[in-house]
PDB file of C-alpha atoms in Angstrom:
ATOM      1  CA  MET T 960      14.545 -29.964   1.611  1.00 47.00           C
ATOM      2  CA  ARG T 961      14.467 -31.077   5.154  1.00 50.00           C
ATOM      3  CA  GLY T 962      17.599 -29.094   7.234  1.00 54.00           C
ATOM      4  CA  ARG T 963      17.516 -26.511   5.072  1.00 50.00           C
ATOM      5  CA  SER T 964      16.629 -22.802   6.028  1.00 49.00           C
ATOM      6  CA  PRO T 965      13.380 -21.247   5.525  1.00 48.00           C
ATOM      7  CA  ALA T 966      15.124 -18.985   3.463  1.00 46.00           C
ATOM      8  CA  VAL T 967      17.175 -21.747   1.379  1.00 40.00           C
ATOM      9  CA  ARG T 968      13.943 -23.563   0.936  1.00 42.00           C
ATOM     10  CA  ARG T 969      12.098 -20.631  -0.272  1.00 42.00           C
ATOM     11  CA  SER T 970      15.258 -19.896  -2.690  1.00 41.00           C
ATOM     12  CA  THR T 971      15.014 -23.003  -4.328  1.00 40.00           C
ATOM     13  CA  LEU T 972      11.231 -23.451  -4.569  1.00 41.00           C
ATOM     14  CA  LEU T 973      10.877 -20.157  -5.925  1.00 37.00           C
ATOM     15  CA  VAL T 974      14.058 -21.491  -8.562  1.00 37.00           C
ATOM     16  CA  ALA T 975      12.228 -24.391  -9.392  1.00 38.00           C
ATOM     17  CA  CYS T 976       9.256 -22.351  -9.945  1.00 38.00           C
ATOM     18  CA  LEU T 977      10.787 -20.239 -11.918  1.00 35.00           C
ATOM     19  CA  ALA T 978      12.586 -23.206 -14.289  1.00 36.00           C
ATOM     20  CA  ILE T 979       9.099 -25.079 -14.669  1.00 37.00           C
ATOM     21  CA  CYS T 980       7.248 -22.077 -16.144  1.00 39.00           C
ATOM     22  CA  ALA T 981      10.132 -21.034 -18.610  1.00 38.00           C
ATOM     23  CA  SER T 982      10.265 -25.015 -19.697  1.00 38.00           C
ATOM     24  CA  SER T 983       6.097 -24.855 -19.961  1.00 38.00           C
ATOM     25  CA  ALA T 984       6.168 -21.653 -21.950  1.00 43.00           C
ATOM     26  CA  CYS T 985       4.063 -19.288 -19.114  1.00 40.00           C
ATOM     27  CA  ARG T 986       3.120 -15.997 -20.220  1.00 40.00           C
ATOM     28  CA  PRO T 987       0.917 -13.883 -19.054  1.00 43.00           C
ATOM     29  CA  ASP T 988      -2.680 -14.276 -20.644  1.00 44.00           C
ATOM     30  CA  ALA T 989      -3.012 -13.511 -23.920  1.00 40.00           C
ATOM     31  CA  ASP T 990      -6.490 -11.699 -24.012  1.00 44.00           C
ATOM     32  CA  PRO T 991      -6.866 -10.921 -19.652  1.00 50.00           C
ATOM     33  CA  VAL T 992      -9.943  -8.817 -18.710  1.00 64.00           C
ATOM     34  CA  SER T 993     -10.582  -5.689 -20.061  1.00 84.00           C
ATOM     35  CA  LEU T 994     -12.192  -2.505 -19.330  1.00 90.00           C
ATOM     36  CA  SER T 995     -13.933  -0.113 -20.898  1.00 95.00           C
ATOM     37  CA  GLU T 996     -12.680   3.159 -20.846  1.00 96.00           C
ATOM     38  CA  ALA T 997     -16.129   4.331 -19.251  1.00 96.00           C
ATOM     39  CA  HIS T 998     -15.664   1.522 -16.762  1.00 97.00           C
ATOM     40  CA  ALA T 999     -11.956   2.258 -16.347  1.00 97.00           C
ATOM     41  CA  ALA T1000     -12.605   6.059 -15.669  1.00 97.00           C
ATOM     42  CA  ALA T1001     -15.541   5.348 -12.908  1.00 97.00           C
ATOM     43  CA  ILE T1002     -12.813   3.207 -10.944  1.00 98.00           C
ATOM     44  CA  ARG T1003     -10.362   5.968 -11.217  1.00 98.00           C
ATOM     45  CA  ASP T1004     -12.988   8.542 -10.003  1.00 98.00           C
ATOM     46  CA  SER T1005     -14.550   6.121  -7.330  1.00 98.00           C
ATOM     47  CA  VAL T1006     -10.626   5.362  -5.798  1.00 98.00           C
ATOM     48  CA  ARG T1007      -9.852   9.031  -5.831  1.00 98.00           C
ATOM     49  CA  LEU T1008     -12.826   9.805  -3.610  1.00 97.00           C
ATOM     50  CA  ALA T1009     -12.103   6.988  -1.306  1.00 97.00           C
ATOM     51  CA  LEU T1010      -8.500   8.043  -1.005  1.00 97.00           C
ATOM     52  CA  ASP T1011      -9.945  11.692  -0.251  1.00 96.00           C
ATOM     53  CA  ALA T1012     -12.189  10.249   2.556  1.00 95.00           C
ATOM     54  CA  PHE T1013      -9.333   7.998   3.831  1.00 94.00           C
ATOM     55  CA  ARG T1014      -6.962  11.410   4.143  1.00 93.00           C
ATOM     56  CA  GLU T1015      -9.565  13.560   5.406  1.00 92.00           C
ATOM     57  CA  LEU T1016     -10.341  10.981   8.273  1.00 89.00           C
ATOM     58  CA  GLY T1017      -6.865  10.050   8.979  1.00 85.00           C
ATOM     59  CA  SER T1018      -5.739  13.512   9.068  1.00 83.00           C
ATOM     60  CA  GLY T1019      -9.421  14.489  11.505  1.00 79.00           C
ATOM     61  CA  PRO T1020      -8.903  14.259  15.638  1.00 77.00           C
ATOM     62  CA  ASP T1021      -8.870  10.664  15.668  1.00 78.00           C
ATOM     63  CA  PRO T1022      -6.809   8.722  13.059  1.00 78.00           C
ATOM     64  CA  MET T1023      -8.535   5.099  13.887  1.00 83.00           C
ATOM     65  CA  THR T1024     -11.793   6.006  11.989  1.00 86.00           C
ATOM     66  CA  ALA T1025      -9.462   6.084   8.753  1.00 89.00           C
ATOM     67  CA  ALA T1026      -9.370   2.329   9.995  1.00 91.00           C
ATOM     68  CA  GLY T1027     -11.845   0.729   7.771  1.00 92.00           C
ATOM     69  CA  PHE T1028     -10.193   1.834   4.698  1.00 96.00           C
ATOM     70  CA  TYR T1029      -7.910  -1.603   5.362  1.00 96.00           C
ATOM     71  CA  SER T1030      -8.935  -4.605   4.049  1.00 97.00           C
ATOM     72  CA  ASP T1031      -9.566  -7.504   6.241  1.00 97.00           C
ATOM     73  CA  SER T1032      -9.160 -10.030   3.905  1.00 97.00           C
ATOM     74  CA  PRO T1033      -6.371 -12.408   4.664  1.00 97.00           C
ATOM     75  CA  ALA T1034      -4.042 -11.960   1.859  1.00 97.00           C
ATOM     76  CA  PHE T1035      -3.654  -7.947   3.514  1.00 98.00           C
ATOM     77  CA  ARG T1036       0.164  -6.951   3.560  1.00 98.00           C
ATOM     78  CA  PHE T1037       1.636  -3.434   3.947  1.00 97.00           C
ATOM     79  CA  TYR T1038       5.375  -2.931   4.031  1.00 97.00           C
ATOM     80  CA  GLU T1039       7.326  -0.126   5.092  1.00 95.00           C
ATOM     81  CA  SER T1040      10.669   0.812   3.205  1.00 93.00           C
ATOM     82  CA  GLY T1041      11.387  -2.774   1.978  1.00 92.00           C
ATOM     83  CA  GLU T1042      10.352  -3.975   4.923  1.00 96.00           C
ATOM     84  CA  LEU T1043       6.747  -6.443   5.910  1.00 97.00           C
ATOM     85  CA  ARG T1044       5.544  -4.032   8.900  1.00 97.00           C
ATOM     86  CA  TYR T1045       1.786  -5.035   8.561  1.00 97.00           C
ATOM     87  CA  GLU T1046       0.662  -8.149   7.844  1.00 97.00           C
ATOM     88  CA  SER T1047      -3.148  -7.419   8.751  1.00 97.00           C
ATOM     89  CA  ALA T1048      -5.634  -4.436   9.068  1.00 95.00           C
ATOM     90  CA  ALA T1049      -5.792  -5.696  12.628  1.00 95.00           C
ATOM     91  CA  ASP T1050      -1.827  -4.527  13.011  1.00 96.00           C
ATOM     92  CA  VAL T1051      -2.549  -1.513  11.363  1.00 94.00           C
ATOM     93  CA  ARG T1052      -5.382  -0.839  13.729  1.00 92.00           C
ATOM     94  CA  ALA T1053      -3.228  -1.719  16.781  1.00 93.00           C
ATOM     95  CA  ALA T1054      -0.666   0.520  15.503  1.00 91.00           C
ATOM     96  CA  LEU T1055      -3.124   3.722  15.517  1.00 87.00           C
ATOM     97  CA  GLN T1056      -4.835   3.160  18.531  1.00 86.00           C
ATOM     98  CA  GLY T1057      -0.943   2.697  20.198  1.00 85.00           C
ATOM     99  CA  LEU T1058      -0.413   6.212  18.895  1.00 82.00           C
ATOM    100  CA  GLY T1059      -2.170   7.575  21.892  1.00 76.00           C
ATOM    101  CA  PRO T1060      -4.924  10.372  22.329  1.00 75.00           C
ATOM    102  CA  GLY T1061      -4.593  13.912  20.791  1.00 77.00           C
ATOM    103  CA  MET T1062      -2.442  12.648  18.447  1.00 82.00           C
ATOM    104  CA  GLN T1063      -3.230  13.863  14.647  1.00 85.00           C
ATOM    105  CA  VAL T1064      -2.106  12.447  11.590  1.00 87.00           C
ATOM    106  CA  THR T1065      -1.796  14.493   8.487  1.00 89.00           C
ATOM    107  CA  THR T1066      -0.925  13.418   5.272  1.00 92.00           C
ATOM    108  CA  GLU T1067      -0.879  15.138   1.523  1.00 94.00           C
ATOM    109  CA  TYR T1068      -0.798  12.716  -1.291  1.00 95.00           C
ATOM    110  CA  THR T1069       0.762  14.621  -4.665  1.00 97.00           C
ATOM    111  CA  ASP T1070       1.545  13.102  -8.196  1.00 97.00           C
ATOM    112  CA  THR T1071      -1.235  10.930  -7.730  1.00 98.00           C
ATOM    113  CA  ASN T1072      -1.758   7.862 -10.235  1.00 98.00           C
ATOM    114  CA  VAL T1073      -4.910   5.845 -10.017  1.00 98.00           C
ATOM    115  CA  GLU T1074      -4.772   3.403 -12.812  1.00 98.00           C
ATOM    116  CA  ALA T1075      -8.050   0.551 -13.249  1.00 98.00           C
ATOM    117  CA  LEU T1076      -6.578  -3.038 -13.283  1.00 97.00           C
ATOM    118  CA  ALA T1077      -9.347  -4.913 -13.233  1.00 97.00           C
ATOM    119  CA  PRO T1078     -13.174  -4.835 -12.549  1.00 96.00           C
ATOM    120  CA  GLY T1079     -12.922  -4.141  -9.197  1.00 97.00           C
ATOM    121  CA  LEU T1080      -9.442  -3.432  -8.658  1.00 97.00           C
ATOM    122  CA  ALA T1081      -7.094  -0.581  -8.888  1.00 98.00           C
ATOM    123  CA  LEU T1082      -3.552   0.916  -8.552  1.00 98.00           C
ATOM    124  CA  VAL T1083      -2.715   3.879  -6.480  1.00 98.00           C
ATOM    125  CA  ARG T1084       0.810   5.713  -7.171  1.00 98.00           C
ATOM    126  CA  SER T1085       1.722   9.071  -4.913  1.00 98.00           C
ATOM    127  CA  LEU T1086       4.037  10.488  -3.039  1.00 97.00           C
ATOM    128  CA  PHE T1087       3.061  11.711   0.377  1.00 96.00           C
ATOM    129  CA  GLU T1088       3.765  13.765   3.020  1.00 95.00           C
ATOM    130  CA  SER T1089       2.920  12.747   6.700  1.00 92.00           C
ATOM    131  CA  THR T1090       2.679  14.959   9.804  1.00 92.00           C
ATOM    132  CA  LEU T1091       2.222  13.124  13.532  1.00 88.00           C
ATOM    133  CA  ARG T1092       1.395  16.134  15.829  1.00 87.00           C
ATOM    134  CA  GLY T1093       0.539  15.804  19.374  1.00 84.00           C
ATOM    135  CA  GLU T1094       0.610  17.140  22.607  1.00 81.00           C
ATOM    136  CA  ALA T1095       2.973  19.588  24.211  1.00 79.00           C
ATOM    137  CA  GLY T1096       3.871  20.857  20.705  1.00 82.00           C
ATOM    138  CA  PHE T1097       5.430  17.477  19.585  1.00 85.00           C
ATOM    139  CA  GLU T1098       5.383  17.195  15.709  1.00 90.00           C
ATOM    140  CA  PHE T1099       7.325  14.812  13.220  1.00 89.00           C
ATOM    141  CA  SER T1100       7.732  14.605   9.472  1.00 92.00           C
ATOM    142  CA  TYR T1101       8.236  12.109   7.192  1.00 92.00           C
ATOM    143  CA  GLY T1102       7.325  11.479   3.424  1.00 94.00           C
ATOM    144  CA  GLY T1103       8.469   9.344   0.321  1.00 96.00           C
ATOM    145  CA  ALA T1104       6.352   7.588  -2.383  1.00 97.00           C
ATOM    146  CA  VAL T1105       3.614   5.040  -1.866  1.00 97.00           C
ATOM    147  CA  THR T1106       2.101   2.238  -4.186  1.00 98.00           C
ATOM    148  CA  MET T1107      -1.355   0.603  -2.620  1.00 98.00           C
ATOM    149  CA  VAL T1108      -3.170  -1.995  -4.606  1.00 98.00           C
ATOM    150  CA  TRP T1109      -7.137  -1.294  -3.499  1.00 98.00           C
ATOM    151  CA  ALA T1110      -9.771  -3.793  -4.068  1.00 98.00           C
ATOM    152  CA  HIS T1111     -13.422  -2.787  -3.918  1.00 98.00           C
ATOM    153  CA  GLU T1112     -15.073  -4.947  -1.474  1.00 97.00           C
ATOM    154  CA  PRO T1113     -19.147  -5.271   0.203  1.00 95.00           C
ATOM    155  CA  GLY T1114     -18.316  -1.899   2.277  1.00 94.00           C
ATOM    156  CA  GLY T1115     -16.516   0.150  -0.968  1.00 97.00           C
ATOM    157  CA  TRP T1116     -12.651   0.442  -1.594  1.00 98.00           C
ATOM    158  CA  ARG T1117     -10.138  -0.533   0.696  1.00 98.00           C
ATOM    159  CA  ILE T1118      -6.392  -0.695   0.834  1.00 98.00           C
ATOM    160  CA  LEU T1119      -5.184  -4.779  -0.019  1.00 98.00           C
ATOM    161  CA  SER T1120      -1.349  -4.127   0.113  1.00 98.00           C
ATOM    162  CA  GLY T1121       0.781  -1.653  -0.083  1.00 97.00           C
ATOM    163  CA  HIS T1122       4.075  -0.077  -0.004  1.00 97.00           C
ATOM    164  CA  SER T1123       5.693   2.953   1.519  1.00 96.00           C
ATOM    165  CA  SER T1124       9.149   4.343   1.479  1.00 95.00           C
ATOM    166  CA  ALA T1125      11.199   7.363   2.130  1.00 89.00           C
ATOM    167  CA  PRO T1126      14.264   8.641  -0.476  1.00 87.00           C
ATOM    168  CA  VAL T1127      17.454   6.535   0.454  1.00 81.00           C
ATOM    169  CA  PRO T1128      20.630   8.986   0.189  1.00 80.00           C
ATOM    170  CA  ARG T1129      22.542   8.367  -2.575  1.00 79.00           C
ATOM    171  CA  GLY T1130      26.186   8.276  -1.728  1.00 75.00           C
ATOM    172  CA  GLY T1131      29.350   8.636  -4.420  1.00 62.00           C
ATOM    173  CA  ALA T1132      29.880  11.351  -6.684  1.00 57.00           C
ATOM    174  CA  GLU T1133      27.009  14.244  -6.879  1.00 56.00           C
ATOM    175  CA  GLY T1134      25.011  13.505 -10.211  1.00 51.00           C
ATOM    176  CA  SER T1135      26.216  10.178 -10.934  1.00 51.00           C
ATOM    177  CA  ALA T1136      23.837   7.514 -11.892  1.00 53.00           C
ATOM    178  CA  PRO T1137      22.324   5.080  -8.946  1.00 53.00           C
TER     179      PRO T1137
END
């Protein structure tokens, strides 16, 4: 594969992996780690509490106080509207610091679903509306949908990965299928 672009190498590798998987009858584990309903409920409740604390701290006078909710794991990734935006919690912290003094970020979550995936792992899906407010009356609002994977680490629940996106205007006739 020498001489090929990284995108072509990745595509070739993906096709090879899929072919190997299909030929070896790969399938998900027939007996994945199961959670009791009590354990799943405890995970859902504790992640909801962490999400509430994240929202409250992030909406305070210093959004940097919420920066501790991002995992320092090397596996951390956060995407925005289909593009990798942050490759580490340090990237997120730098962006928060870049907002400057006096900037306030308020985020509200609605239609939130928390799903316990495994011990110490949860998926959060929600709609959100965020408003940035700054000095001299500056205000900017945006919203959309967010999906986040939360992992329980020694310091508590942390965002390991996520994706947020804004609604995309659809072209064509009104009421047509996407």
